[in-house]
Coordinates of C-alpha atoms and ligand atoms in Angstrom, one line a residue:
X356 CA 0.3 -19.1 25.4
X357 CA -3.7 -18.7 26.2
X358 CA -5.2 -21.4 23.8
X359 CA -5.3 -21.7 20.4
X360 CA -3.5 -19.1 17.7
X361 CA -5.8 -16.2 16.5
X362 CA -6.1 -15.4 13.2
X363 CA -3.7 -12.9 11.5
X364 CA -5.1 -11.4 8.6
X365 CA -3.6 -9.3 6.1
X366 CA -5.9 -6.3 6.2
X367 CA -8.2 -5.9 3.3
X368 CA -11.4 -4.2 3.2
X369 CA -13.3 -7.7 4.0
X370 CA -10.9 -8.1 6.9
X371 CA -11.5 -4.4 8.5
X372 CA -15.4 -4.7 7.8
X373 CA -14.7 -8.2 9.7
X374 CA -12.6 -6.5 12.7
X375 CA -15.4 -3.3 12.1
X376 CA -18.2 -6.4 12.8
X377 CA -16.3 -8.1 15.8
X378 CA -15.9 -4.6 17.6
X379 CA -19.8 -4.0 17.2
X380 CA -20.6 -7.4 19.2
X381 CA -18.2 -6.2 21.8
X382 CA -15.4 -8.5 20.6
X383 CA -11.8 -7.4 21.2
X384 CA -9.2 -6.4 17.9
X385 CA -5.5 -6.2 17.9
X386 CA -4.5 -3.6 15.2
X387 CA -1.1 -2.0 14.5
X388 CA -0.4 1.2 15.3
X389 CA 3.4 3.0 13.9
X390 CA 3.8 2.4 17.7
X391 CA 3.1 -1.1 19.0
X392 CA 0.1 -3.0 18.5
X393 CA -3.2 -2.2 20.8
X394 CA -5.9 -4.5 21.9
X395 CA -8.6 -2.2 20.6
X396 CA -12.2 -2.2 21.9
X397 CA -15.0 -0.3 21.9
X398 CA -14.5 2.7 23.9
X399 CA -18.2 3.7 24.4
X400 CA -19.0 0.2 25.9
X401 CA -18.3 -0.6 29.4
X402 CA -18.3 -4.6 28.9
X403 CA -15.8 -4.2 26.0
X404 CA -13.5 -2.1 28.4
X405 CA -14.1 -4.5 31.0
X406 CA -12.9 -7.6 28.7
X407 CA -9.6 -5.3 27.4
X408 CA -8.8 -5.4 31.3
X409 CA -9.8 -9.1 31.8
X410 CA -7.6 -10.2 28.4
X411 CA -4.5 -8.1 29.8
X412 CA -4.4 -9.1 33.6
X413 CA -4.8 -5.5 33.7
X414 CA -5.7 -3.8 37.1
X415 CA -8.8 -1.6 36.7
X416 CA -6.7 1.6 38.0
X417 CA -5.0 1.7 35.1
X418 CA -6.9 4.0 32.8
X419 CA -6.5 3.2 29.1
X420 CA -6.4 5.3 25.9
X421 CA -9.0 6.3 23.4
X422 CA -8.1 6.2 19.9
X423 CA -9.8 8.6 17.6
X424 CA -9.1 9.1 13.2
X425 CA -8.9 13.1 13.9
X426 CA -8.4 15.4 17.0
X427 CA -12.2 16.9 15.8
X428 CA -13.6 13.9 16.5
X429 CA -11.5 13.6 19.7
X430 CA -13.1 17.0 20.7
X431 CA -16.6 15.9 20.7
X432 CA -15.3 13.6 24.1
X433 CA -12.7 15.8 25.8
X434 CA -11.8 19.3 26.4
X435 CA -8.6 20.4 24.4
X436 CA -7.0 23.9 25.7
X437 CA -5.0 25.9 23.4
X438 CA -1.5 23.6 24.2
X439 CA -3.6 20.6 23.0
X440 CA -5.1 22.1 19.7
X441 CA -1.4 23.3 19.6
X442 CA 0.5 19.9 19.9
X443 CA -2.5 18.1 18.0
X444 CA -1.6 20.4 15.3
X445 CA 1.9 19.5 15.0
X446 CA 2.0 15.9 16.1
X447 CA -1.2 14.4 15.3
X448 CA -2.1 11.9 13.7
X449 CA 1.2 10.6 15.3
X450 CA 2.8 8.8 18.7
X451 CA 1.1 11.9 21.2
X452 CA -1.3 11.0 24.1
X453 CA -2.8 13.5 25.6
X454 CA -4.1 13.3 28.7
X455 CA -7.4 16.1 29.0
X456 CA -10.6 16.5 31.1
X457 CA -13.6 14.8 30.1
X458 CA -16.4 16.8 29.2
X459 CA -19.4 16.0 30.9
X460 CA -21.6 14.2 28.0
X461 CA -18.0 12.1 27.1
X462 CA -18.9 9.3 25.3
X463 CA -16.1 7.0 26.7
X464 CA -16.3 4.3 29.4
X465 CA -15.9 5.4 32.9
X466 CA -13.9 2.2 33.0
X467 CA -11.6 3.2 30.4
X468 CA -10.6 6.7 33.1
X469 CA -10.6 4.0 35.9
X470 CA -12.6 6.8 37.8
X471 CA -10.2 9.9 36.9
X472 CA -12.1 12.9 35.4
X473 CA -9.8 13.0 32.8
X474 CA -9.4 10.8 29.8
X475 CA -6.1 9.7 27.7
X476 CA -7.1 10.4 23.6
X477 CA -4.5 9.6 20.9
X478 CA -5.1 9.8 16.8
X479 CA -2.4 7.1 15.1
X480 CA -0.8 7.9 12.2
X481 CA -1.0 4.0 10.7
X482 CA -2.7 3.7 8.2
X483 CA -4.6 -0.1 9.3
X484 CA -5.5 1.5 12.3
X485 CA -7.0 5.5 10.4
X486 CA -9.3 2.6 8.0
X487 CA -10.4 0.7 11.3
X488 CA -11.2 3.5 13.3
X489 CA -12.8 5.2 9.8
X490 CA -15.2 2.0 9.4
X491 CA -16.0 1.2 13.1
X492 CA -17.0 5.4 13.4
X493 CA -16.5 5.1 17.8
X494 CA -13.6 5.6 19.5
X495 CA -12.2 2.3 20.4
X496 CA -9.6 2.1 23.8
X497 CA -6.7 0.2 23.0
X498 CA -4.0 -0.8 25.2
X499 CA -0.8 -1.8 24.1
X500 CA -2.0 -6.0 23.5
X501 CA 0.6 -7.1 25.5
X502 CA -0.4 -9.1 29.1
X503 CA 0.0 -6.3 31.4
X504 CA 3.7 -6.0 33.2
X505 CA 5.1 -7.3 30.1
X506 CA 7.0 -6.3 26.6
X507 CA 4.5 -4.5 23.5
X508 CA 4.0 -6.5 20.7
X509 CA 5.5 -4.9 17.7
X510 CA 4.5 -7.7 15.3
X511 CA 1.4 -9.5 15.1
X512 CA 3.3 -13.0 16.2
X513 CA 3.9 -11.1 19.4
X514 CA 0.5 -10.4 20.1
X515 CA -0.5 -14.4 19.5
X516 CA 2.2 -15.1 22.0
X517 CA 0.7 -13.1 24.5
X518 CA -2.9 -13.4 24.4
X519 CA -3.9 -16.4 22.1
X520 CA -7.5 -16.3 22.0
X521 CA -8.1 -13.6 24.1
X522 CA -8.4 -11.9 20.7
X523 CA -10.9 -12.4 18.0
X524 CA -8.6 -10.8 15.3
X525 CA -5.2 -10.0 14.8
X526 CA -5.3 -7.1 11.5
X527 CA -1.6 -7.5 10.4
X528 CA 0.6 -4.6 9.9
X529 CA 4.3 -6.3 9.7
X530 CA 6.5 -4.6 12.3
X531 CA 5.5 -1.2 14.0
X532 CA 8.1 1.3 12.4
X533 CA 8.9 3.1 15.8
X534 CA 8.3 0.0 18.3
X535 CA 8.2 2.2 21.4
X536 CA 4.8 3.4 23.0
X537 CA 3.0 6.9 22.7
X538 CA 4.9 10.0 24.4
X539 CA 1.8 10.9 27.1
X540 CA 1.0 14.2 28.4
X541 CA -1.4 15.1 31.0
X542 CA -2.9 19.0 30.1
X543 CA -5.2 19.2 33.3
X544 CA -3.6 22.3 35.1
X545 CA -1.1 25.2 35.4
X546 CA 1.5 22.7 34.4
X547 CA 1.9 20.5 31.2
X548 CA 3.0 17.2 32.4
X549 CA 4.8 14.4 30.6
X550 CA 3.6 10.7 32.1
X551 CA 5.7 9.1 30.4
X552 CA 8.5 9.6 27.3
X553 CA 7.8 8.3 24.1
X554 CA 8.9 9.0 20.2
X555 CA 8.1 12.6 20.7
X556 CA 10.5 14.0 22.4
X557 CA 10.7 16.5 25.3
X558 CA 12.5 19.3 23.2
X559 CA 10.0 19.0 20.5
X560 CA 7.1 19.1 22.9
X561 CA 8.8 22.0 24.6
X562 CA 9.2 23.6 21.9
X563 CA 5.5 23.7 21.0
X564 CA 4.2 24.6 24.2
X565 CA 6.9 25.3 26.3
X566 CA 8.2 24.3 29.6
X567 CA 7.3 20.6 30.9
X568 CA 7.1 19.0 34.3
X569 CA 7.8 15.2 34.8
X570 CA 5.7 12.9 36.6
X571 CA 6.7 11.7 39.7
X572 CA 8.9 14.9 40.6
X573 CA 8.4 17.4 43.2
X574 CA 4.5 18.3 43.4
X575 CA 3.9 16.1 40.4
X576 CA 1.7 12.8 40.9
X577 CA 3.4 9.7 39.4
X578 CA 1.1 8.6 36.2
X579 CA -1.9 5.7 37.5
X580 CA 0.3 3.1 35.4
X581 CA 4.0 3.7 35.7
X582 CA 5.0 1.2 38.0
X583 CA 8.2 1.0 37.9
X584 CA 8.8 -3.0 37.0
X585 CA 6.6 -3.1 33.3
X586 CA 7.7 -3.9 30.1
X587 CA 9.7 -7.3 32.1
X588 CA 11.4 -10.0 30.1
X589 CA 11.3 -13.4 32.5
X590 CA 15.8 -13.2 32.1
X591 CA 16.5 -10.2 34.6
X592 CA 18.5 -7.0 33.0
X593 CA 21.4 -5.3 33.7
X594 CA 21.8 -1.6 32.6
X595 CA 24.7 0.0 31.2
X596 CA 27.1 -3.5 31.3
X597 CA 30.9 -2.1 29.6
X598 CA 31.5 -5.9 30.3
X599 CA 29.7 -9.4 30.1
X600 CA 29.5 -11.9 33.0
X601 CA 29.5 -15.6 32.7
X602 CA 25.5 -16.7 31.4
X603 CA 24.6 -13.6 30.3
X604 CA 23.2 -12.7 26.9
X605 CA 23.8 -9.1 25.6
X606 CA 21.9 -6.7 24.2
X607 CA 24.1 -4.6 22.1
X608 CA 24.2 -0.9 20.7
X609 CA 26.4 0.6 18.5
X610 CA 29.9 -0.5 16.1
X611 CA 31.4 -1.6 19.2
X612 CA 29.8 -4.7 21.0
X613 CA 31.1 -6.2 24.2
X614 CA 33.1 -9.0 23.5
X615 CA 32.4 -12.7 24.8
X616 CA 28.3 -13.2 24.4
X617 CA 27.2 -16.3 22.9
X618 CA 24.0 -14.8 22.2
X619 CA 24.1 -11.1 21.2
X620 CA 21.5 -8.9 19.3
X621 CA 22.5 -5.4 17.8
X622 CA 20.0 -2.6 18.7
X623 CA 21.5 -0.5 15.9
X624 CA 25.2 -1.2 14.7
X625 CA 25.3 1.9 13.4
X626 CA 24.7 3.7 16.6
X627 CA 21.2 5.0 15.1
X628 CA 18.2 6.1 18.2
X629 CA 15.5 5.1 15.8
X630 CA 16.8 1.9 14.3
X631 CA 17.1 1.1 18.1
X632 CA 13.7 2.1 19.5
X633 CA 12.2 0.3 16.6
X634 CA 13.7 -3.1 17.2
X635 CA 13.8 -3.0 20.9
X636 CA 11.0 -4.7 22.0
X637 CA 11.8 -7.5 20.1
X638 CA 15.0 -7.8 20.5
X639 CA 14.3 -8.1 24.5
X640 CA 11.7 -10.8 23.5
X641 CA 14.1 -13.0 21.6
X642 CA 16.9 -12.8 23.9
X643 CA 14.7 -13.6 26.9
X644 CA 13.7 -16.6 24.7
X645 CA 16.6 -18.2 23.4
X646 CA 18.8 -17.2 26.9
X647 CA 16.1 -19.1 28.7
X648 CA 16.2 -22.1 26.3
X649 CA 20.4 -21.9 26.3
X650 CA 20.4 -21.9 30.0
X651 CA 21.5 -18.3 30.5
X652 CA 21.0 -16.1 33.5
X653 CA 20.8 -12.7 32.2
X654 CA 21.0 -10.1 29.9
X655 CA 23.2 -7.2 29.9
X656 CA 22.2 -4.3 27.9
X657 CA 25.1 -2.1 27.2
X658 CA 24.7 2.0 27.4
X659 CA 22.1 3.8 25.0
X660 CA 22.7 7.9 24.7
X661 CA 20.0 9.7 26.5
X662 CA 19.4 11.9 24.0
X663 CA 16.0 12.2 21.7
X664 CA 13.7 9.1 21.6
X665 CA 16.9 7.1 23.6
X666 CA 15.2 8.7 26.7
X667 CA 12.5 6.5 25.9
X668 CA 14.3 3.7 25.2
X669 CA 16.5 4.1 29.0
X670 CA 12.7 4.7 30.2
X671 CA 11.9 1.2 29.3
X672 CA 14.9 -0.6 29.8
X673 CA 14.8 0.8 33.7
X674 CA 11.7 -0.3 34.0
X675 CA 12.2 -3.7 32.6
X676 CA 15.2 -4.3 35.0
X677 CA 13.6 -2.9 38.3
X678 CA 12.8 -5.2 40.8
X679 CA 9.6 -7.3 40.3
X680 CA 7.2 -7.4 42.8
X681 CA 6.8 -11.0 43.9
X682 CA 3.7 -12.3 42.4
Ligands
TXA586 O1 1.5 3.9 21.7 C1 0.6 3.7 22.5 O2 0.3 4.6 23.3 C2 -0.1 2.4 22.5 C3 -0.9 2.3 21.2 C4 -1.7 1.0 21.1 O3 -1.7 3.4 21.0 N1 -1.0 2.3 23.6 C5 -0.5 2.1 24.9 O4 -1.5 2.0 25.9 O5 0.7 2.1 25.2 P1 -1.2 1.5 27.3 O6 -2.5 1.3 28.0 O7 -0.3 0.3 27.3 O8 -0.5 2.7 28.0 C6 -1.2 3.9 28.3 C7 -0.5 4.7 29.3 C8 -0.6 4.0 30.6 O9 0.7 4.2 31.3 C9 -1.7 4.7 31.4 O10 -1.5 4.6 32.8 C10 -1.6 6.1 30.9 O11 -1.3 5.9 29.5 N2 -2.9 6.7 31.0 C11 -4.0 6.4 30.3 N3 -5.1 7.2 30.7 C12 -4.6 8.0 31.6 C13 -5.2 9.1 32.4 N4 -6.5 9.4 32.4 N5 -4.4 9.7 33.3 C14 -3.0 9.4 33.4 N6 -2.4 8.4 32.7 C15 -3.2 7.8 31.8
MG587 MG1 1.1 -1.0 27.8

């Protein structure tokens, strides 16, 4: 915890004019998004970027997105080729990044590109976050408001936990319905590249614009801010456990759970992708919790099809049980 709780407030018109207000003077927002919740800031102003990156621990090389209520208004900051106005079409406003050049009279932070000549625009689809962006009128950058390395809030307790009074204003949403961060794709070449997967899915991308390189493959750069320890509870993971060891809590998918846990939470009994992605993040947060305060060692997370947004999910889960770097 950093200090005292910030306030949650249900979000009425007084309390987006009040988050509208805050954002004006520079002050830092968390709203929901259908993905996770962002720390938003004004895009436009370099000491509000700066303070996104001082609230997260963030390090400045990792560039952040700008979130925009339509991909016209995105347009008046980036330059969107016809794959862009082509998967803006079909997935926005939804959980799609794209990652385009900045034109030359772009209105965002340099801070927010952390020096890149490109710039990473997203329009949500939640409706909190279409009224906030409607009334504040600028893009605001908004990283998930997690403290950086560690699990995206996906309910507005969440974000207390991790940054207490680093925020003004907490506008709550209830739970995010997907709970898994945007799909991002850079667009700055020959080839379309996907940063990092996400709740729209490779074959649906493909299938809009055609073939899709990955980052970090042959030729491709790895994206500024895929490390490959994030998204870390404190308890390490194990991936794909088809048995439970002595101390460790499990993290469960499907009808058939590994017998033995003394603390267990079901992903999605039913053996359902979304149901999954959605409670993920919290599910890794309470287990980490209660397996610290029960003594436990671990957690073993047992096998989730790769298949549609459970790519996404194995994304995150390898990257919350790689090796941390010692800090
Ligand atoms: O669902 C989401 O995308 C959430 C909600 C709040 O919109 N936001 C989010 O932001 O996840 P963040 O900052 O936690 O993740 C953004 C990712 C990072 O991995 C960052 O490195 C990458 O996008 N990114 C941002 N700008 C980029 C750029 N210019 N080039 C390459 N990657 C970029
Ligand atoms: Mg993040």
């Amino acid at each position: 915890m950093n200090g005292p709780s910030p306030r949650i407030l249900s979000p009425t018109d007084e309390a987006i004019a009040e988050a509208a207000a805050l954002l004006e003077k520079g002050a830092l927002v968390a709203l929901p998004t259908e993905t996770v919740y962002g720390l938003a800031g004004d895009a436009t102003s370099d000491s509000a970027v700066a303070a996104i990156f001082a609230a997260k621990d963030r390090p400045q090389f990792n560039p952040l997105i700008a979130h925009y209520p339509s991909a016209e208004a995105a347009a008046r900051d980036v330059s969107f080729d016809p794959r862009a106005q082509e998967l803006a079409r079909r997935f926005w406003p939804g959980p799609l990044t794209l990652v385009l050049p900045r034109r030359a009279d772009c209105r965002v932070s340099l801070l927010a590109s952390a020096g890149l000549d490109s710039q990473a625009v997203r329009v949500p689809r939640h409706e909190v976050a279409q009224r906030l962006l409607a009334k504040f009128g600028r893009p605001l950058a908004a990283p998930s408001a997690n403290r950086s390395g560690r699990v995206s809030p996906t309910l507005p307790q969440h974000v207390a936990e991790e940054l207490g009074d680093r925020v003004a204003l907490i506008l709550d949403g209830g739970a995010c319905a997907i709970g898994i961060e945007s799909s991002v794709v850079a667009l700055l070449g020959d080839d379309a590249v996907l940063l990092r997967p996400g709740a729209v899915t490779e074959e649906e991308i493909q299938a809009a614009i055609g073939p899709l390189a990955h980052a970090g493959e042959a030729g491709q750069p790895r994206g500024p801010g895929m490390m490959a320890s994030h998204y870390a509870p404190e308890l390490p993971l194990r991936l794909d456990a088809t048995s439970l060891s002595a101390g460790e809590a499990l993290l469960a998918f499907g009808p058939r759970p590994l017998p033995g846990a003394t603390l267990s939470l079901n992903l999605s009994p039913g053996g359902d992708l979304q149901e999954a992605a959605a409670r993920l993040f919290a599910a890794l947060r309470q287990l980490d919790r209660d397996g610290r305060r029960q003594g436990l060692s671990g957690i073993a997370a047992m096998p989730v099809p790769d298949r549609g947004i459970g790519r996404a999910i194995n994304d995150r889960l390898r990257r919350a049980a790689a090796p941390r770097p010692v800090s």
